GROMACS .gro file of C-alpha atoms in nm:
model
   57
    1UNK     CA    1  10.519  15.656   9.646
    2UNK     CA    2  10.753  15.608   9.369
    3UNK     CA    3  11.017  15.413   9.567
    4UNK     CA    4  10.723  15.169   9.640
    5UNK     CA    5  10.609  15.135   9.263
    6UNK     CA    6  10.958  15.091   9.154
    7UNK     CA    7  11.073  14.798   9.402
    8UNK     CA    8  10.724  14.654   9.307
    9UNK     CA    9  10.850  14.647   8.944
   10UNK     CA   10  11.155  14.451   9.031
   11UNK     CA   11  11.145  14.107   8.810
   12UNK     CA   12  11.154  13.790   9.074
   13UNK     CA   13  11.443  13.527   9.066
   14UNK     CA   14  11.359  13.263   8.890
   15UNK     CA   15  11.542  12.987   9.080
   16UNK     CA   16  11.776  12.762   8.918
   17UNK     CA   17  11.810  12.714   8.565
   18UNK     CA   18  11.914  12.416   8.323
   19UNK     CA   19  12.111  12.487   8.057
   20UNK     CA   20  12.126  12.228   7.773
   21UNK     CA   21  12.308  12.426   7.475
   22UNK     CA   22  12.074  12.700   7.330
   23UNK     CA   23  11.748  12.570   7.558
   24UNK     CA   24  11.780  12.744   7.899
   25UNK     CA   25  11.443  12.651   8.133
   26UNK     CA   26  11.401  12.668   8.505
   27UNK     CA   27  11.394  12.355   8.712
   28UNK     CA   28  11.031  12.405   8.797
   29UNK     CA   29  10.938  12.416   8.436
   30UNK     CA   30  11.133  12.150   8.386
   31UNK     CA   31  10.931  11.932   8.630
   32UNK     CA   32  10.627  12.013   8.511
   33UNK     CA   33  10.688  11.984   8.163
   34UNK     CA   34  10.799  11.575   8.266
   35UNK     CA   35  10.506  11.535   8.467
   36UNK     CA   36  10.254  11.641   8.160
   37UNK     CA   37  10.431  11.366   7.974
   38UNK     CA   38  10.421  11.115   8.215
   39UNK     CA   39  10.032  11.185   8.258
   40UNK     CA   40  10.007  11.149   7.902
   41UNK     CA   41  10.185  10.846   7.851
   42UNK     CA   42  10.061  10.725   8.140
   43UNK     CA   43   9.704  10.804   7.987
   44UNK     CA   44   9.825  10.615   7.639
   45UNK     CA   45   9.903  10.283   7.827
   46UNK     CA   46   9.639  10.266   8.107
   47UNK     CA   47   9.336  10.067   7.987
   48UNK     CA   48   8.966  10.239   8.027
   49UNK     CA   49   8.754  10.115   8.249
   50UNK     CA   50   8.541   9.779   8.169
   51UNK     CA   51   8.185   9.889   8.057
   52UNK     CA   52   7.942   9.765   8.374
   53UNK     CA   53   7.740   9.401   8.232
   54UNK     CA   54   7.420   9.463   8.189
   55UNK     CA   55   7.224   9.146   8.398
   56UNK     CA   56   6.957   8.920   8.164
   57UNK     CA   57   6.608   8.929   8.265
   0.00000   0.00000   0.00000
């Protein structure tokens, strides 16, 4: 029983990791931190759609 709860507790490899002087992140983080900005920007620049025309009667 405690074997089990102690390899349970174990912390899980992060995967690879960028290092860029004192800012250390993973390479998923990384990713998804570039996509948010890209949706953002991409938000920014993209025009809303036109309003539909309302027909005369």
């Amino acid at each position: 029983m405690i074997t089990q709860y102690l390899a349970a507790s174990q912390p899980v490899p992060a995967g690879p990791v960028v290092q860029w002087g004192w800012l250390t992140i993973t390479v998923a983080n990384l990713l998804v931190i570039l996509l948010m900005i890209a949706v953002f920007v991409l938000a920014l620049l993209l025009p809303f759609p036109a309003p539909p025309e309302e027909e005369d009667r």
